[in-house]
XYZ file of C-alpha atoms in Angstrom:
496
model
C -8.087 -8.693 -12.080
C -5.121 -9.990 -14.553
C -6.614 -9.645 -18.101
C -6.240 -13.310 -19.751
C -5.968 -14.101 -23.307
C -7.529 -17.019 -25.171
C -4.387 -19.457 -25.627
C -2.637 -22.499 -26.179
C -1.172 -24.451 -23.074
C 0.648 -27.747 -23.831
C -0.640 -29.579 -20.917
C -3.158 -32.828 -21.070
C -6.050 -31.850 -22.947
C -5.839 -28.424 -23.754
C -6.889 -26.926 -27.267
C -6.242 -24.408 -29.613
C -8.011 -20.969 -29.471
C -10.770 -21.377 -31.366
C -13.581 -19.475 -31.489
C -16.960 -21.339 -30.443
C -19.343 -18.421 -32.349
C -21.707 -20.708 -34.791
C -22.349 -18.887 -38.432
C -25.483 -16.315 -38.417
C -28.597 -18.471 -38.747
C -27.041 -21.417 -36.207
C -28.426 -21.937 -32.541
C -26.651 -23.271 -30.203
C -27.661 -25.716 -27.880
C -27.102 -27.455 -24.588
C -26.971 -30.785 -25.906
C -28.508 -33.190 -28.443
C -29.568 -36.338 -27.676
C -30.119 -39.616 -29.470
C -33.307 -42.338 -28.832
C -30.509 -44.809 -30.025
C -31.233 -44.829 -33.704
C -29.480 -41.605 -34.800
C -25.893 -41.179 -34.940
C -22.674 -38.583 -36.146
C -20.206 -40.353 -38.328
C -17.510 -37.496 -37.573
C -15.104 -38.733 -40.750
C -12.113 -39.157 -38.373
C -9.973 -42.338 -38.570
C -8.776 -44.043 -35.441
C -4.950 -44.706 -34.466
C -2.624 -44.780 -31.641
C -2.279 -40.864 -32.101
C -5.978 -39.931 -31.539
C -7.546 -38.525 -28.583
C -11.112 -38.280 -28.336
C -13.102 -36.383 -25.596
C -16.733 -36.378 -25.231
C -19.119 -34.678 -22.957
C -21.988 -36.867 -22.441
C -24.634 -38.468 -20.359
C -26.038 -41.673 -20.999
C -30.430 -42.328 -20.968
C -30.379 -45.289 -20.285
C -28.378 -48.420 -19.551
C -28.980 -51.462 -21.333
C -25.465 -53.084 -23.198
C -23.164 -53.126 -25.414
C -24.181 -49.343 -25.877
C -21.265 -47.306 -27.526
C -20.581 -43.552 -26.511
C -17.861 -43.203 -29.466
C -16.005 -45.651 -31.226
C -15.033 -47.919 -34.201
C -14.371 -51.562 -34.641
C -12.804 -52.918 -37.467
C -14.715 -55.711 -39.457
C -11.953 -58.208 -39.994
C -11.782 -58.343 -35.719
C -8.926 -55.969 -35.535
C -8.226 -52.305 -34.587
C -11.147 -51.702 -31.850
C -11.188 -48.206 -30.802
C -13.939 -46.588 -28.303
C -15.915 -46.553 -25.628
C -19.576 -48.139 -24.522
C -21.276 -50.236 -22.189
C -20.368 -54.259 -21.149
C -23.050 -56.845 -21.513
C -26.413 -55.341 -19.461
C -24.671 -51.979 -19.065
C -23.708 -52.765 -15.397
C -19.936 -52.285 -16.330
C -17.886 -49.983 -18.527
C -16.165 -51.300 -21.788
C -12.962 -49.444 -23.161
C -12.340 -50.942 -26.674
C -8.562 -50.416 -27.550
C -6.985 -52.906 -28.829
C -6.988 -56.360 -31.258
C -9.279 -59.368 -31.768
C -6.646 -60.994 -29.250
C -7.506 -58.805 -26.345
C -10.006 -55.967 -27.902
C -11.533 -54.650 -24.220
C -10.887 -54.273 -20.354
C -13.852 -54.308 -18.589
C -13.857 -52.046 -15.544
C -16.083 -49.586 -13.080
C -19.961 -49.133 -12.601
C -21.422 -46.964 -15.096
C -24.585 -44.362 -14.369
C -26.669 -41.867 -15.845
C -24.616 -38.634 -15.254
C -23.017 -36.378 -17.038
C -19.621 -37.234 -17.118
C -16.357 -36.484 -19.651
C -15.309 -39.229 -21.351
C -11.139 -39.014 -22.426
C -9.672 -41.798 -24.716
C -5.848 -41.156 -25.183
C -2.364 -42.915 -24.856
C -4.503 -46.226 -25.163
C -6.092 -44.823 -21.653
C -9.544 -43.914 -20.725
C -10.312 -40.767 -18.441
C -13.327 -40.240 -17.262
C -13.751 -36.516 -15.294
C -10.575 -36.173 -13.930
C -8.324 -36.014 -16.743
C -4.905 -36.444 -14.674
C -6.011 -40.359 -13.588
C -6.904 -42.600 -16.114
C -9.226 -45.354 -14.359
C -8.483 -48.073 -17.865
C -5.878 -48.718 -19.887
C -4.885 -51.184 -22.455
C -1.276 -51.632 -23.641
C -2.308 -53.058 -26.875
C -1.726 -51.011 -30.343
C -4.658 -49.831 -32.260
C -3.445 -49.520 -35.847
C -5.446 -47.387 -38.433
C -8.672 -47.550 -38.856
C -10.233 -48.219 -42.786
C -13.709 -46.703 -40.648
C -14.571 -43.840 -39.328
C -15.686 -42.885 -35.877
C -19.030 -42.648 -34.895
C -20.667 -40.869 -31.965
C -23.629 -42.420 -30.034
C -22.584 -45.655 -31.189
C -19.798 -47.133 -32.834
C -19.207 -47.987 -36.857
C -18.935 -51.806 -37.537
C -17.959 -52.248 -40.984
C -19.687 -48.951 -41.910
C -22.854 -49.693 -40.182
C -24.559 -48.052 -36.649
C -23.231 -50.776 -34.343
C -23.600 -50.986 -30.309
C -25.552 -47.712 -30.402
C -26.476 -45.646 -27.187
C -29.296 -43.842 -25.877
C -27.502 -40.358 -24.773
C -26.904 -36.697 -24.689
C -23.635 -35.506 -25.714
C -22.550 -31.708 -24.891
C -19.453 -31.680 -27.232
C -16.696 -33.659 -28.557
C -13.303 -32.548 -29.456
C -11.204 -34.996 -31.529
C -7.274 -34.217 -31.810
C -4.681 -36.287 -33.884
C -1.477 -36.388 -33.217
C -1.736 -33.022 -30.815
C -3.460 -31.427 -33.743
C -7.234 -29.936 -33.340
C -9.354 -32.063 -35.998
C -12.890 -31.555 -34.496
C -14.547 -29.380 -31.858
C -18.259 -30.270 -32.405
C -20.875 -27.998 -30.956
C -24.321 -29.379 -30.222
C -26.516 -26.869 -32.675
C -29.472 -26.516 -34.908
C -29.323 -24.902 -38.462
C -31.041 -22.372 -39.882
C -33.569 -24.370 -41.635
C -34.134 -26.353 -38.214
C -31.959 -29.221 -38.678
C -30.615 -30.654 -34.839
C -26.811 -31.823 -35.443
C -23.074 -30.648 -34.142
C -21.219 -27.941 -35.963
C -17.234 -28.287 -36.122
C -15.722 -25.117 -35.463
C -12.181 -26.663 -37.252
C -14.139 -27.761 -40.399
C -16.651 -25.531 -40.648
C -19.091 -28.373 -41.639
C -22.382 -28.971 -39.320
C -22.989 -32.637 -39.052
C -26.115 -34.019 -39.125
C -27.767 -37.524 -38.475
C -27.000 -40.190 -39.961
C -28.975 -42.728 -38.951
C -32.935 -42.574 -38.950
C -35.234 -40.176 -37.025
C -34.354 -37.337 -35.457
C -32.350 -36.254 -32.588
C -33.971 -34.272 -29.303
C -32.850 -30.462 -28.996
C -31.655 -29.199 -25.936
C -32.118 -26.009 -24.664
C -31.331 -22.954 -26.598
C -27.937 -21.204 -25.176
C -28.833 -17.603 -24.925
C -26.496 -15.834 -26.848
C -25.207 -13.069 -25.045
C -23.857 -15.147 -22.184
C -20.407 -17.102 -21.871
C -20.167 -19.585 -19.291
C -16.539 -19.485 -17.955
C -14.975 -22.615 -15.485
C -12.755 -22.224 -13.292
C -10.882 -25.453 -11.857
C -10.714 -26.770 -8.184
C -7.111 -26.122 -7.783
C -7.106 -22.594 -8.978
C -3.371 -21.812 -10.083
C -4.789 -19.785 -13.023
C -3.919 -16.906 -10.334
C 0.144 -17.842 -11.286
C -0.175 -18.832 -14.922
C -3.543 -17.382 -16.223
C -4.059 -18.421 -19.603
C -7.775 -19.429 -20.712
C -8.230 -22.514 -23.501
C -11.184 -24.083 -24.499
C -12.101 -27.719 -22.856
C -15.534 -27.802 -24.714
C -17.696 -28.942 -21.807
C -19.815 -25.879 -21.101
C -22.360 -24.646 -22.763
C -21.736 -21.581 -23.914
C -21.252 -18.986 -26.863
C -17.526 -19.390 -25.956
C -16.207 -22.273 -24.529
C -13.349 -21.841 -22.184
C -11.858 -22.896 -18.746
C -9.290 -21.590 -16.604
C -6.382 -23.606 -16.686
C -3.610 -24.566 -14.394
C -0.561 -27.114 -14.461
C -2.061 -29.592 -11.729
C -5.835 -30.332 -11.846
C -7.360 -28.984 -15.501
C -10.407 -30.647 -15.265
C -13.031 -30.336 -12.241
C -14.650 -27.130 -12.951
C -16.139 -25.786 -9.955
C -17.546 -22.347 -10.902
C -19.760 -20.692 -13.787
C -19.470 -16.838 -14.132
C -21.820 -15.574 -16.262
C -20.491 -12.436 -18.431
C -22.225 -10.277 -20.770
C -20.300 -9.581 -24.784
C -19.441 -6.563 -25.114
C -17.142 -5.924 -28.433
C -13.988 -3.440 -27.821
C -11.934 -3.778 -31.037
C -9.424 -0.364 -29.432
C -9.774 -0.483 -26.025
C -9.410 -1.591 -22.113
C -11.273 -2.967 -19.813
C -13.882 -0.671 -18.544
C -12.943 1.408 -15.598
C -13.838 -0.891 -12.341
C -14.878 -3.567 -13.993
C -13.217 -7.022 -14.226
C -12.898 -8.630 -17.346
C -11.823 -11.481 -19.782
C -10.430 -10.940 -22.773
C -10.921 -13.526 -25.851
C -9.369 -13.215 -29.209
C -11.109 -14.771 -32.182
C -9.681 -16.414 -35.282
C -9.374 -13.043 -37.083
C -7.426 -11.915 -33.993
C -10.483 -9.358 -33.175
C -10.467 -8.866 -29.513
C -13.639 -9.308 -27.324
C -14.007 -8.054 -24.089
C -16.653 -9.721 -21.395
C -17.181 -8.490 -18.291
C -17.557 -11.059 -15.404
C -20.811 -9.783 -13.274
C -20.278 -12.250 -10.762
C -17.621 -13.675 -8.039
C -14.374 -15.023 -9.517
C -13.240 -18.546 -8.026
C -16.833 -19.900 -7.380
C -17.218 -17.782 -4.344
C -20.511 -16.722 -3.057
C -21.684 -12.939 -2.696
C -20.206 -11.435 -0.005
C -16.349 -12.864 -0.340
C -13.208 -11.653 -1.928
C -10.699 -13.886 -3.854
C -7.575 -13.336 -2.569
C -4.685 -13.962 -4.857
C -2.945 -15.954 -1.592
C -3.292 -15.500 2.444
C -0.298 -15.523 4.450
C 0.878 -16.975 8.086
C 3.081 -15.133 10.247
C 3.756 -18.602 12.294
C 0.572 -18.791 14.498
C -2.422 -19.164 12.306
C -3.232 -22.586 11.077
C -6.536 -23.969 9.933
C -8.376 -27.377 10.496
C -10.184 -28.717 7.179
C -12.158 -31.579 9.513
C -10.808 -34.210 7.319
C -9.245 -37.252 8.699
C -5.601 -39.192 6.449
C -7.503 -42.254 6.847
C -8.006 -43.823 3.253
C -6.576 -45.869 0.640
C -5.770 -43.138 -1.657
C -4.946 -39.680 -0.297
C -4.190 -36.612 -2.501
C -2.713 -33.378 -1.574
C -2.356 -30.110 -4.223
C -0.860 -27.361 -2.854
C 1.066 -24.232 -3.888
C 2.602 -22.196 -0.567
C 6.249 -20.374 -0.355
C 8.230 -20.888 2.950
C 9.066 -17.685 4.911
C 11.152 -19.087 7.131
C 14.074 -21.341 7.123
C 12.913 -23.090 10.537
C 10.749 -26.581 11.234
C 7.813 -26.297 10.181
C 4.728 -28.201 9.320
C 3.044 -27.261 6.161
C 0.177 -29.812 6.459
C -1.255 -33.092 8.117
C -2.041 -34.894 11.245
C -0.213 -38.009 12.511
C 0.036 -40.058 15.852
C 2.372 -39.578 19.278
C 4.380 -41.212 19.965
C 5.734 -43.799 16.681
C 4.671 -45.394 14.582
C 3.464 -42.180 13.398
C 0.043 -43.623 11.352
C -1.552 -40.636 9.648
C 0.059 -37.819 7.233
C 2.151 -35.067 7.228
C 4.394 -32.621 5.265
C 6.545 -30.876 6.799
C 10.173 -28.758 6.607
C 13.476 -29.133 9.059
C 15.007 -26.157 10.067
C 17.524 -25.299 7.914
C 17.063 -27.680 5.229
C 16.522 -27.006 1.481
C 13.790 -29.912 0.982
C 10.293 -30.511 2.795
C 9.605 -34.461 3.953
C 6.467 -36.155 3.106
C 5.717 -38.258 6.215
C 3.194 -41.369 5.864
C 2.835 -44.212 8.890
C 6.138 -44.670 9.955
C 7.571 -43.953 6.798
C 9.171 -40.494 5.361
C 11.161 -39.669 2.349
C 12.494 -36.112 1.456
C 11.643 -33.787 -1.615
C 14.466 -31.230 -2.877
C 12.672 -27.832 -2.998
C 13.453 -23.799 -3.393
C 11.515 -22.211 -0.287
C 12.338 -18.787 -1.869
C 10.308 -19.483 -4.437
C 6.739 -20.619 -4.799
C 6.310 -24.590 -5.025
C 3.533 -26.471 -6.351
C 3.192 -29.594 -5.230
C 0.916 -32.684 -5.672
C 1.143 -35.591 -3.133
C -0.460 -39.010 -3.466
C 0.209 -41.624 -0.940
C -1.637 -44.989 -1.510
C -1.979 -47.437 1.664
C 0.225 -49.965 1.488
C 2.036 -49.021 -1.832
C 3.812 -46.082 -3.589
C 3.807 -42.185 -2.778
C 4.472 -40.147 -5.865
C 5.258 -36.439 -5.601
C 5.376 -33.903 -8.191
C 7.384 -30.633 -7.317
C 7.278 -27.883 -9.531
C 6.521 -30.559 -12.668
C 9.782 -32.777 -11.708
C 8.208 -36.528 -9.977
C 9.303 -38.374 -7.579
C 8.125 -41.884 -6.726
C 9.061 -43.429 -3.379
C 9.080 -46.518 -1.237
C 6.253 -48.823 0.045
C 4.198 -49.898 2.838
C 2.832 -46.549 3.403
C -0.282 -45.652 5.516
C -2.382 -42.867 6.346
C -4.449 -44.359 8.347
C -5.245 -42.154 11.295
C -8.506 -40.540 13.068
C -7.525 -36.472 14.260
C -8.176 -34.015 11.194
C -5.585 -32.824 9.162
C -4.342 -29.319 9.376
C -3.318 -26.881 7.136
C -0.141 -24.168 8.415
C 0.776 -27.130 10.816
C 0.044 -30.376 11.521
C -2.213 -32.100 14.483
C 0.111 -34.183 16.084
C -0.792 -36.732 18.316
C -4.933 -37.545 19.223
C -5.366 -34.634 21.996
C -5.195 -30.958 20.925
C -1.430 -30.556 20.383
C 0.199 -29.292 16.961
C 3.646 -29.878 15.141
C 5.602 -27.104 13.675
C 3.803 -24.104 12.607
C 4.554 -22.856 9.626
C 5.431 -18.727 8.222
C 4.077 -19.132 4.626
C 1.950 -17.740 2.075
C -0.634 -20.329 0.521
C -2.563 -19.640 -2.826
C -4.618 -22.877 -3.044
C -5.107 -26.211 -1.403
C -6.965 -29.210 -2.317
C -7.347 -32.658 -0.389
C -8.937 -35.872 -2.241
C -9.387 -38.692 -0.796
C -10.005 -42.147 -2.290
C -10.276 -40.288 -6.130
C -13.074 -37.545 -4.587
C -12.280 -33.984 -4.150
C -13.277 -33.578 -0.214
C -11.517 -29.830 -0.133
C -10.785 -26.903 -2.589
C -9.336 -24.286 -0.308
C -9.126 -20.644 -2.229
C -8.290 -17.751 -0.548
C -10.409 -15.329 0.116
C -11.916 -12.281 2.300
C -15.535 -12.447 3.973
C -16.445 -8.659 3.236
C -18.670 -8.180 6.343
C -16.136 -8.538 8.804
C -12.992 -8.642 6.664
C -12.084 -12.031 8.201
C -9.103 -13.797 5.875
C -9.047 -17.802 5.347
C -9.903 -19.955 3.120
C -13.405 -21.032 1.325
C -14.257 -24.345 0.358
C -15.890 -25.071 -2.748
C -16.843 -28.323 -2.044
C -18.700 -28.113 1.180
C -19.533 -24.349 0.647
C -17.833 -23.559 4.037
C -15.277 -20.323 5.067
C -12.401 -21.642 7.096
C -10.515 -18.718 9.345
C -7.850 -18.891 11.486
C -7.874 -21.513 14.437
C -4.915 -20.226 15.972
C -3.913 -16.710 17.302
C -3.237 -13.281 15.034
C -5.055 -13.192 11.989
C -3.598 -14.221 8.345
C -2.368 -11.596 6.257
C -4.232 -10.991 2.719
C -3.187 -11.280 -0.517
C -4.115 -8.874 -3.458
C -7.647 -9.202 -3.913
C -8.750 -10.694 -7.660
């Protein structure tokens, strides 16, 4: 296994590396959790440069109840996010006193992350914003609050919640990374790893404790696309719980963690990675390096698989992921390398004859791009087969296709539609509605993820099953190994 280094990626929400160990005497904890009346003031100042992300999970729903924010007194500059009226809608506060909120979505009592940025509002899947308000929020003369928001220096809209961490940045600088803790004297608050300060209530009563995070564990994420097998580099998101936070990254999908390894510390100032074991390496502010060795499956995989670093088609293997194009909203990650300069399909399933409803992507012999085909509707995508590609896809019925190549986007057309009822196919594509297929691909595939209407239905990652050696690909979301539908048997990657 690659030995990766606690870094800093420039992509979405990433942070610096900063070491989550609290001061001797500090415990940390899962979470801490207000009754409503308590309350951080976190000393930060709002403007069109902050970003703000919170891990939390709202008690209860009544209204107006504020996760974070600040509203200026005089009716301008609102900044933050809470609850709408009886707490049956969510309310992003960006803005003035001529248009201070959008009102959008169903709130609920899960744990969710919460990212206000680029006068946008995230919430879990930090690549789609799902609010945003074009109006400026100038600076703030208040400071933000967490578990409600500051009104003219006063506890106002506050929440009943748990929050796991926050993280505040301004302007792509690191200002807070606030750890749920309690002191040594007992006190329940958040220590800030930037500051060094440990913030405490500021309202009345007391906050609830959460559970005590053992020490000697680290609670490492890996994401549902799983590039961090092409670019592994490890930065802290700040929503585990953990004695170091920290998620492996990629350059599509950063945010849906879909694995916890659990590691034991052990401290290696001058050397390696123990002999046959597989480790992580983190580097602390003093530049002190710390090894921890991962004592269970890499890429969320049960006992009993491999992770494969990719699996490989020779031109007859294909599998079926049981998932049909028909939606409004259909996403496709991918990263795969053509072998072959001939047609191929890469992916999809549409009708026989045309209109071809349904979804495809596919290659023409010869050709230096792949087409993205969608109803009766295609448009082509320049791309370097010798090379790997990754690729994200999103076709919306009805409206615009957007496809990201290797970083570059392209947005294209209208009146698209997926709409079609045969299951999609990865290595080829399902063509027609008996048992024919389009175009099987020669190409090595290191991850694949499908979601459909904005939820993940498949996280392919390759892997072996070590019983019987078979090679395919394991889905994290269903917990289901897919193998070869076709004839031959994939070829394996490097195992991780």
């Amino acid at each position: 296994m690659k030995k990766i280094l606690l870094g800093l990626i420039g992509l979405l929400f990433a942070v610096p590396a900063v070491a989550a160990d609290l001061p001797a005497g500090y415990t940390e904890l899962e979470y801490i959790e207000s009754t409503g009346t308590q309350y951080i003031d976190t000393g930060i100042y709002s403007t069109d440069v902050i970003e703000t992300m919170v891990v939390g999970q709202y008690t209860e729903l009544s209204g107006n109840d504020s996760i974070f924010g600040v509203l200026e007194s005089n009716g301008n500059n609102y900044y933050g996010l809470g609850l709408a009226g009886s707490g049956t809608k969510w309310r992003l506060w960006y803005g003035t006193s001529d248009s201070p909120w959008v009102i959008f979505g169903t709130p609920d009592t899960n744990k969710h992350t919460f990212l206000l940025k680029n006068k946008s509002i995230y919430i879990d899947n930090l690549d789609t914003p799902i609010a945003e308000s074009y109006l400026s929020c100038s600076s703030q003369t208040k400071t933000m609050f967490l578990f409600g928001a500051n009104f003219g220096g006063n506890l106002y809209t506050p929440s009943k919640a748990k929050i796991f961490s926050a993280v505040i940045k301004d302007n792509n600088s690191l200002v807070r990374n606030l750890i749920p803790a309690k002191s040594p004297t007992g006190v329940v608050g958040m220590y800030d790893t930037v500051s060094g300060n440990f913030f405490t209530n500021a309202g009345t009563g007391e906050f609830i404790a959460g559970p005590v995070i053992p020490e000697q564990q680290i609670r490492i994420a890996t994401t549902a696309y799983n590039s961090a097998r092409f670019s592994p580099v490890v930065t802290e998101l700040n929503d585990t719980i953990a004695t170091i936070r920290s998620v492996v990254t990629n350059t599509i999908n950063q945010t849906k963690a879909i694995a916890d390894l659990q590691a034991t510390k052990q401290t290696r100032p001058d050397e390696n990675c123990p002999a046959g074991k597989k480790c992580l390496l983190v580097e602390d502010n003093a530049g002190q390096p710390h090894w921890y060795e991962i004592i269970e499956n890499a890429y969320g995989l049960p006992n009993g698989y491999t992770a494969l670093e990719y699996i490989e088609s020779t031109g007859t293997q294909y599998i079926d992921t049981g998932i049909t194009p028909s939606s409004t909203k259909l996403q496709v990650n991918f990263k795969m390398q053509s072998l072959a300069n001939t047609y191929q399909s890469f992916f999809g399933a549409v009708a026989n004859p045309s209109p071809r409803n349904g979804y495809r992507i596919y290659r023409q012999e010869g050709n230096s791009y792949f087409s993205v085909q969608s109803g009766g509707n295609s448009f082509d995508v320049a791309a370097n087969f010798n090379d790997p590609i990754e690729c994200q896809t999103t076709v919306n019925n009805g409206g615009r296709a957007t496809v990201v190549v290797n970083g570059v986007t392209s947005t294209v057309g209208s009146g698209m539609n997926t709409q079609f009822d045969r299951s999609m196919l990865i290595f080829t594509a399902a063509l027609g509605s008996g048992d024919s297929i389009s175009g099987t691909g020669a190409f090595k595939l290191w991850s694949f993820q499908i979601i459909k209407d904005d939820e993940e239905k498949f996280n392919g990652v390759p892997a072996k099953r070590n019983s019987d050696n078979a090679i395919g690909l394991y889905d994290t979301v269903t917990n289901t190994f897919f193998i070869n539908q076709g004839t031959g048997t994939f070829t394996a990657g490097p195992e991780i």
